[in-house]
JSON list of C-alpha atoms in Angstrom, two decimals:
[
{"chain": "A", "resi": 1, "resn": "UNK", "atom": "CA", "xyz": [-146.34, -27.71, 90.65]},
{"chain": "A", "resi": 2, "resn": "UNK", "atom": "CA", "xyz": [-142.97, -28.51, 90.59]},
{"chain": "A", "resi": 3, "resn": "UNK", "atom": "CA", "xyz": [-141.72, -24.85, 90.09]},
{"chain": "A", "resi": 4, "resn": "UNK", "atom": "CA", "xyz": [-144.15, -23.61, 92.66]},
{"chain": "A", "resi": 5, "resn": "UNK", "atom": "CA", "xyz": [-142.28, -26.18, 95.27]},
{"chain": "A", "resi": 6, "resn": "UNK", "atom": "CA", "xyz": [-138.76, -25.35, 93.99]},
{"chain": "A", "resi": 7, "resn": "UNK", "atom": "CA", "xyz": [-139.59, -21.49, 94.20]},
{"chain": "A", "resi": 8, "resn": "UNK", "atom": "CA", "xyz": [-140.94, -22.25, 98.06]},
{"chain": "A", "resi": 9, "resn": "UNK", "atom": "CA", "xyz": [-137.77, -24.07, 98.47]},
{"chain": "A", "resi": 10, "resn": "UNK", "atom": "CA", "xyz": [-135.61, -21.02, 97.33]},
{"chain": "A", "resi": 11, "resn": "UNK", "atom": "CA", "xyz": [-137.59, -18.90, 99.44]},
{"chain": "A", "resi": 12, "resn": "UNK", "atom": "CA", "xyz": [-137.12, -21.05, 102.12]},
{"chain": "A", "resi": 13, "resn": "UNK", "atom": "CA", "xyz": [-133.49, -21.38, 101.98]},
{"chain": "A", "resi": 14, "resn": "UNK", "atom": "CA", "xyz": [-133.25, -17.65, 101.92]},
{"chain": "A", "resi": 15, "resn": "UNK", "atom": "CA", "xyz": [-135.06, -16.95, 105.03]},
{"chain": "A", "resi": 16, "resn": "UNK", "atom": "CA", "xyz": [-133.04, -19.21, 106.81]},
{"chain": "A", "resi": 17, "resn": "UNK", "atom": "CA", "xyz": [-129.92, -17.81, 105.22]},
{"chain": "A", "resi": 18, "resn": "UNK", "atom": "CA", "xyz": [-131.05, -14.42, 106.48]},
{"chain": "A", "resi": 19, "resn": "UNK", "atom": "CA", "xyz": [-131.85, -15.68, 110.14]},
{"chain": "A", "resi": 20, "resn": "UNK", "atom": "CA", "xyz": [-128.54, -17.34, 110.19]},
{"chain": "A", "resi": 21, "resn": "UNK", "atom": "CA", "xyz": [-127.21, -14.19, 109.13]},
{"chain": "A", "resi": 22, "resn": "UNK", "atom": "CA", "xyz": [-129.14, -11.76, 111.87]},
{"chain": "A", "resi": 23, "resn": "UNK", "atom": "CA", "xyz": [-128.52, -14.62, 114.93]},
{"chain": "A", "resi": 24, "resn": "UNK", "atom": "CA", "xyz": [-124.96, -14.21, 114.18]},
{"chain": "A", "resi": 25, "resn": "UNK", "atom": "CA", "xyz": [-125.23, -10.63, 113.86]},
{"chain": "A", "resi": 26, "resn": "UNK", "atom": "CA", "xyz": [-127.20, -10.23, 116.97]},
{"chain": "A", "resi": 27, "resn": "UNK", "atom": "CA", "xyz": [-124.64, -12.21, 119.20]},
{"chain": "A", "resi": 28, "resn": "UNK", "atom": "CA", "xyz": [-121.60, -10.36, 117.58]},
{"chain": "A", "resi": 29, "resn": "UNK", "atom": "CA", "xyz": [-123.19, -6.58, 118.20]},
{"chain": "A", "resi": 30, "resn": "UNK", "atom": "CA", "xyz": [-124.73, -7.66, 121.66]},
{"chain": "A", "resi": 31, "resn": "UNK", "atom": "CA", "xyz": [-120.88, -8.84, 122.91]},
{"chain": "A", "resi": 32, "resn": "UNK", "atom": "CA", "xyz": [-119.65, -5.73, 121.36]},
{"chain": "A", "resi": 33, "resn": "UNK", "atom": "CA", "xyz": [-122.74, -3.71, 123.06]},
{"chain": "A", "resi": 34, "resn": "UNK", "atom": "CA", "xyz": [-121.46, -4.80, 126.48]},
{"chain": "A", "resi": 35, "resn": "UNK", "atom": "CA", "xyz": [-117.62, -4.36, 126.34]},
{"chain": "A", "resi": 36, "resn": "UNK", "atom": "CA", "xyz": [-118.59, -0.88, 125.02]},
{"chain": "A", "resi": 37, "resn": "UNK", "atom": "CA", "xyz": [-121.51, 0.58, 127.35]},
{"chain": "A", "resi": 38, "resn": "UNK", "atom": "CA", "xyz": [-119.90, 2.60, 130.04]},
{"chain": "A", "resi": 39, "resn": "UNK", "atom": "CA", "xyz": [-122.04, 2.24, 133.13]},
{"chain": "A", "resi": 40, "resn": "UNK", "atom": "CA", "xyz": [-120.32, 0.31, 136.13]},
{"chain": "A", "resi": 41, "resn": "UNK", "atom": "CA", "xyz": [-123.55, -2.10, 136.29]},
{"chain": "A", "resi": 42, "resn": "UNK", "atom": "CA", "xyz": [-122.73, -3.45, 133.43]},
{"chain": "A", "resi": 43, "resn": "UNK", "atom": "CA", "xyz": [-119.60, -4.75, 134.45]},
{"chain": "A", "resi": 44, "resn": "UNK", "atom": "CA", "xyz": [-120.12, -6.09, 137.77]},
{"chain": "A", "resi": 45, "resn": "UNK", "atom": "CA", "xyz": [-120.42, -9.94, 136.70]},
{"chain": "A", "resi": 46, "resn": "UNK", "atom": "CA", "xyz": [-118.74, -11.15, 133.65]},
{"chain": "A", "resi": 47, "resn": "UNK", "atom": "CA", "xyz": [-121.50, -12.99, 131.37]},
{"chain": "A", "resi": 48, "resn": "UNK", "atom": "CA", "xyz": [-121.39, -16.79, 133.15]},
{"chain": "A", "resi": 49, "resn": "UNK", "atom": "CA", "xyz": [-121.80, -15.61, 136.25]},
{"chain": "A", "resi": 50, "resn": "UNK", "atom": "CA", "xyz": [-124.70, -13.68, 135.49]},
{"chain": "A", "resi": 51, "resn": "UNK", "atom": "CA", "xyz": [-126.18, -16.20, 133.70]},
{"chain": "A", "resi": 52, "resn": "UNK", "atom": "CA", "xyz": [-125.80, -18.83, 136.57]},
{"chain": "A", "resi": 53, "resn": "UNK", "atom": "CA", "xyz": [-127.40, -15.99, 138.93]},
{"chain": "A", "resi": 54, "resn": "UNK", "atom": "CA", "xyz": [-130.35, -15.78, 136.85]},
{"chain": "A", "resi": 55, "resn": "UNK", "atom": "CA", "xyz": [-130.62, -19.05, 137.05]},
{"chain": "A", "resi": 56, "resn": "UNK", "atom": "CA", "xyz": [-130.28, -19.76, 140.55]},
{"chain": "A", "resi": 57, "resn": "UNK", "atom": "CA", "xyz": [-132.28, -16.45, 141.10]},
{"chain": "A", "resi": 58, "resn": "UNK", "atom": "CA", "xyz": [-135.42, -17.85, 139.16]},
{"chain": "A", "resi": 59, "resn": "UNK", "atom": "CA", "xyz": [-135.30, -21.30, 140.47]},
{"chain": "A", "resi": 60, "resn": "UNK", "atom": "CA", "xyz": [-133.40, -21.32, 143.86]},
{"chain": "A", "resi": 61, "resn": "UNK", "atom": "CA", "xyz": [-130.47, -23.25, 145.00]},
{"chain": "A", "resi": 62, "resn": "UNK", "atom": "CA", "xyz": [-129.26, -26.30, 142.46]},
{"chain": "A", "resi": 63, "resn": "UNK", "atom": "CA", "xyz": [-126.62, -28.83, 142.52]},
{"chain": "A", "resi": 64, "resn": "UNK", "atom": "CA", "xyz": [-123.58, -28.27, 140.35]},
{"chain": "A", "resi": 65, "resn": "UNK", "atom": "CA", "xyz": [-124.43, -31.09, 137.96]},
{"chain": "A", "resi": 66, "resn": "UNK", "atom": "CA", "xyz": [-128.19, -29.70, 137.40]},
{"chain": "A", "resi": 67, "resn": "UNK", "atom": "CA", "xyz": [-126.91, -26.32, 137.37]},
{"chain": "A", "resi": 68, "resn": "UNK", "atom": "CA", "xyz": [-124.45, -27.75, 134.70]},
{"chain": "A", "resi": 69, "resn": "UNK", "atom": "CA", "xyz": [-127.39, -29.37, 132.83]},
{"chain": "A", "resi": 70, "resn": "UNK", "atom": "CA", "xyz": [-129.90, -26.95, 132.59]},
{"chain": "A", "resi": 71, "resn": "UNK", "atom": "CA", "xyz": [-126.85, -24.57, 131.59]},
{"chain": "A", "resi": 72, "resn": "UNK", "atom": "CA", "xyz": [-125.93, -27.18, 128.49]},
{"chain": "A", "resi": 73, "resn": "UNK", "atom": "CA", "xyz": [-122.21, -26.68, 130.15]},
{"chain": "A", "resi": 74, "resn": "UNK", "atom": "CA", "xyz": [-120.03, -29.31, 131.20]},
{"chain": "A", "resi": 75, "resn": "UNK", "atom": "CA", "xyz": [-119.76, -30.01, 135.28]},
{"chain": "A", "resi": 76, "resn": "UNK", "atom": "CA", "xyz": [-115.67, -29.01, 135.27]},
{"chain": "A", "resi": 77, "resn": "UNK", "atom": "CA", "xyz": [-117.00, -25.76, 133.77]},
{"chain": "A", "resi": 78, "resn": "UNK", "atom": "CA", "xyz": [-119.58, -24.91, 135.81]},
{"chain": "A", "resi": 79, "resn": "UNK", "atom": "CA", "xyz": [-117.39, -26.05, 139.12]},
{"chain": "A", "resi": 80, "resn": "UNK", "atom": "CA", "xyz": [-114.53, -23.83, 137.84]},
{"chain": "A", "resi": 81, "resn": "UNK", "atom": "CA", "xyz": [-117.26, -20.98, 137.61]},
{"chain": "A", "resi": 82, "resn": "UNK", "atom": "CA", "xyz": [-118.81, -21.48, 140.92]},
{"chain": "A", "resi": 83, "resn": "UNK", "atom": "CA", "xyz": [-115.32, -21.77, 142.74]},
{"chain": "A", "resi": 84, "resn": "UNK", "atom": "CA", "xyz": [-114.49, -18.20, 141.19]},
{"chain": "A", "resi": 85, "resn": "UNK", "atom": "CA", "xyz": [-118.29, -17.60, 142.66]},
{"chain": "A", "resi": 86, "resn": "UNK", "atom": "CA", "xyz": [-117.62, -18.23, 145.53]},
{"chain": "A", "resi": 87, "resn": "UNK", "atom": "CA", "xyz": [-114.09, -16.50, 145.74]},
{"chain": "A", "resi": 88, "resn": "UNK", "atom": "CA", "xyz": [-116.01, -13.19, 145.14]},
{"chain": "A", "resi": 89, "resn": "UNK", "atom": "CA", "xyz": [-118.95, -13.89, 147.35]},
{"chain": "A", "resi": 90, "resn": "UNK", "atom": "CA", "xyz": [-121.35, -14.35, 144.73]},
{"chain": "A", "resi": 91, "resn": "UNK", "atom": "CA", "xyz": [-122.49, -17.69, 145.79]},
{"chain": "A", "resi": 92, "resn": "UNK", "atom": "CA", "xyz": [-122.38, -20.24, 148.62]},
{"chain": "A", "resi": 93, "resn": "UNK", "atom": "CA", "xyz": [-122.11, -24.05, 148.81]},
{"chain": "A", "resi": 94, "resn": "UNK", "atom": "CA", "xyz": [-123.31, -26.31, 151.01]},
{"chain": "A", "resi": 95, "resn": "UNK", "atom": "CA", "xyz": [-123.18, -30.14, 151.31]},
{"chain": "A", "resi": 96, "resn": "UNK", "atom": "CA", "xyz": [-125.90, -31.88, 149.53]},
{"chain": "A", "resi": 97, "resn": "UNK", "atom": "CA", "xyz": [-128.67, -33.47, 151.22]},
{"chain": "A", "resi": 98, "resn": "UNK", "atom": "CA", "xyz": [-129.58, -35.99, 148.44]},
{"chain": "A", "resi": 99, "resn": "UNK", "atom": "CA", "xyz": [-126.11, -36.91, 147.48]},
{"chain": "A", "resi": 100, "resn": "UNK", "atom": "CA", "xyz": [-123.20, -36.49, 149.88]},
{"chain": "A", "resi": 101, "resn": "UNK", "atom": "CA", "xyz": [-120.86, -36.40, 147.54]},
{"chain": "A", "resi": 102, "resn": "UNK", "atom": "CA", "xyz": [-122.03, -32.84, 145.65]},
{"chain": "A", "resi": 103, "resn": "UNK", "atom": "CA", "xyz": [-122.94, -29.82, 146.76]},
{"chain": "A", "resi": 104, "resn": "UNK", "atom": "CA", "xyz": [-125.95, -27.15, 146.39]},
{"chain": "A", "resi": 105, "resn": "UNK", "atom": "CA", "xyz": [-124.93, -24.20, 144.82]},
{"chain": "A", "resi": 106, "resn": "UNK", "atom": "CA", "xyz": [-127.17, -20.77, 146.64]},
{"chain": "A", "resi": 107, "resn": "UNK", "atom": "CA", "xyz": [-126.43, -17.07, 145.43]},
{"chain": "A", "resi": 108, "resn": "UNK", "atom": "CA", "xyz": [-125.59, -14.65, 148.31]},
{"chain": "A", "resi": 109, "resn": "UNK", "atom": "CA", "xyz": [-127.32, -11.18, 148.61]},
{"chain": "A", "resi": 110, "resn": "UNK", "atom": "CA", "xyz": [-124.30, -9.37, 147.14]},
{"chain": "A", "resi": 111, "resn": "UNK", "atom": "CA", "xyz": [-124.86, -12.11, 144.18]},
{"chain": "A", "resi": 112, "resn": "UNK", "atom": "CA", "xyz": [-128.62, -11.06, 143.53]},
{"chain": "A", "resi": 113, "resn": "UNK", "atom": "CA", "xyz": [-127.96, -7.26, 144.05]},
{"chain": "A", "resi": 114, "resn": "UNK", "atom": "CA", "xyz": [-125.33, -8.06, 141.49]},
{"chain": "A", "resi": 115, "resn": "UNK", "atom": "CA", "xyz": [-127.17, -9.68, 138.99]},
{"chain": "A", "resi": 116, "resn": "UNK", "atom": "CA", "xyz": [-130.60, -7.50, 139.97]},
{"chain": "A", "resi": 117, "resn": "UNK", "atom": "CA", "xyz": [-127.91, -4.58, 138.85]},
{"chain": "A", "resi": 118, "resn": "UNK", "atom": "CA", "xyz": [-126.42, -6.26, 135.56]},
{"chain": "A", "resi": 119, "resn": "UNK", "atom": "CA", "xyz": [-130.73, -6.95, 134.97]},
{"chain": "A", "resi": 120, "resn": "UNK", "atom": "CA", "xyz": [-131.68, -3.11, 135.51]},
{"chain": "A", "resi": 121, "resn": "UNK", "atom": "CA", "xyz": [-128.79, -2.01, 133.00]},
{"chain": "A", "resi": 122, "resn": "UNK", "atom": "CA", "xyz": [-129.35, -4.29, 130.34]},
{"chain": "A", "resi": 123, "resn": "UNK", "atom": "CA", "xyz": [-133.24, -3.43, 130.81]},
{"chain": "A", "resi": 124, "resn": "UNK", "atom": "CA", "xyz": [-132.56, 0.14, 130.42]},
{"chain": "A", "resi": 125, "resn": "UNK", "atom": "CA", "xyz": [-130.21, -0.04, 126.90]},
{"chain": "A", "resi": 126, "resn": "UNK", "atom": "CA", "xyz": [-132.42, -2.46, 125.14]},
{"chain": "A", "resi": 127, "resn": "UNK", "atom": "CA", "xyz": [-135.48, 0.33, 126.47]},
{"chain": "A", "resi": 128, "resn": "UNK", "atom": "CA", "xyz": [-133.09, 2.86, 124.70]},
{"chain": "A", "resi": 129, "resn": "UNK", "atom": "CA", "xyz": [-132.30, 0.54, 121.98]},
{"chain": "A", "resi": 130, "resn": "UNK", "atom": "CA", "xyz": [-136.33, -0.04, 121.44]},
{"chain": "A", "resi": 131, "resn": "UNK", "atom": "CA", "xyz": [-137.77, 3.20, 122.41]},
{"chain": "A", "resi": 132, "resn": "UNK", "atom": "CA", "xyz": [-138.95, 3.77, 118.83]},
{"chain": "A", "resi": 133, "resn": "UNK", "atom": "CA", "xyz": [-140.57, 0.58, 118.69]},
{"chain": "A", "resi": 134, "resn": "UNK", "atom": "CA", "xyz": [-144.75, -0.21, 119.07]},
{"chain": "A", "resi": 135, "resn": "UNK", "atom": "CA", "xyz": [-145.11, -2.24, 122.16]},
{"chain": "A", "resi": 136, "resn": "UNK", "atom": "CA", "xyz": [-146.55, -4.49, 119.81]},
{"chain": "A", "resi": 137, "resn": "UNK", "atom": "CA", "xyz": [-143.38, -5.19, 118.41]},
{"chain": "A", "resi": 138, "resn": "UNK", "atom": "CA", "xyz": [-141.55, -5.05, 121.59]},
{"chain": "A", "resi": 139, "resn": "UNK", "atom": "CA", "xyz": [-144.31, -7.77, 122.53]},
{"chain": "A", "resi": 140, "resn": "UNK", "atom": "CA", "xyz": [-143.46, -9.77, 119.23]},
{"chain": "A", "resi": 141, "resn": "UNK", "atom": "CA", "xyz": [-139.63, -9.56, 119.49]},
{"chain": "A", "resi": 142, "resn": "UNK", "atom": "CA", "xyz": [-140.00, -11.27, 122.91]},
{"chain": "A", "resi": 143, "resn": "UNK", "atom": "CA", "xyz": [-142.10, -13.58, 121.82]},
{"chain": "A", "resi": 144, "resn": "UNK", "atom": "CA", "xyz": [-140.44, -14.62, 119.07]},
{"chain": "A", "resi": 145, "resn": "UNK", "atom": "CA", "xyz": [-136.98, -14.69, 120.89]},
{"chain": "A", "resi": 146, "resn": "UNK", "atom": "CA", "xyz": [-138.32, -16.61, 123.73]},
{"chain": "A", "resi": 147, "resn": "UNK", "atom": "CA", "xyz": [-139.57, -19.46, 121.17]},
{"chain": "A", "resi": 148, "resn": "UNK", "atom": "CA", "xyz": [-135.80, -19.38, 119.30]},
{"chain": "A", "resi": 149, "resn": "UNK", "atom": "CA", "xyz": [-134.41, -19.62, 122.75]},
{"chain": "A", "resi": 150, "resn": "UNK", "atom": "CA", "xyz": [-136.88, -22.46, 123.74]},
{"chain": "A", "resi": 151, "resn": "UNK", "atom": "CA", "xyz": [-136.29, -24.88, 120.25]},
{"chain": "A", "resi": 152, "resn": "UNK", "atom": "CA", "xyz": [-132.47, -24.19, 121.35]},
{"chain": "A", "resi": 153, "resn": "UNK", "atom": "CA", "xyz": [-132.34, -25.42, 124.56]},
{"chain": "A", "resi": 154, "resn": "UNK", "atom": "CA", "xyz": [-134.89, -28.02, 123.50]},
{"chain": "A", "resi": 155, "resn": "UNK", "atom": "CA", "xyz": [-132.15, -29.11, 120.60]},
{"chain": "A", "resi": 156, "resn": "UNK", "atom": "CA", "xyz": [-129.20, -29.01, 123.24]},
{"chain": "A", "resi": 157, "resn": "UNK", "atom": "CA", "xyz": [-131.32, -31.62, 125.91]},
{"chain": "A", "resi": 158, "resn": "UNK", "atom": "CA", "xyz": [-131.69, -33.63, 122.83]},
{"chain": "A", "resi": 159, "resn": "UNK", "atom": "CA", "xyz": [-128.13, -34.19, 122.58]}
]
């Protein structure tokens, strides 16, 4: 019994060494995949501010500190990344209505055509990257991604 759970344990381990392993891999060679790919769309928001514009896009305008918490960032950062959002026209602020002393944060057209443009690229290479691949495991690689992301964030708000 005892060997059985040590050889489970080994396996285990391994597994986990691997998907350490593949996790790093996959956030090296998708950094890597974006300096390199060509297009223009790909380049039209650096990575934070594409992330915030998903964010805002999906669910609407946000103070700075919940933008900052559902982003696991802290509020200097995000306010240094929305002032440089707002520079380029990307985003607007307005006074808050619950708290005077914040603001909301609200993405401008040119900030969802943006993003909408960044989206479309990035759909396109990973349908080039996949193309070969059953929808079935298209289906399971998003599935299984979404639940990694999901214990993540989950681990972060924990903090």
């Amino acid at each position: 019994m005892t060997d059985d759970r040590s050889q489970e344990t080994d396996q285990d381990e391994a597994t986990l060494g691997r998907i350490e392993t593949e996790v790093a891999l996959l956030m090296r060679l998708g950094e890597a995949t974006r300096r390199a790919t060509g297009t223009a769309e790909h380049r039209v928001l650096d990575r934070a501010a594409y992330v915030i514009l998903r964010y805002l896009d999906s669910a609407g305008p946000q103070n700075v500190s919940a933008l900052a918490a559902r982003l696991n960032l802290d509020g200097s950062t995000v306010t240094r990344q929305v002032s440089a959002m707002q520079r380029d026209g990307l985003i607007t602020r307005t006074p808050d209505p619950a708290d005077g002393r914040g603001t909301v944060v609200s993405a401008t057209l040119t900030g969802r055509q943006r993003m909408a443009a960044v989206q479309a690229a990035r759909t396109r290479l990973y349908g080039d990257l996949l193309a070969a691949w059953s929808p079935d495991d298209r289906d399971s690689l998003a599935d299984l991604l979404h639940r990694l992301n999901e214990a993540l964030d989950a681990r972060n708000r924990r903090r």
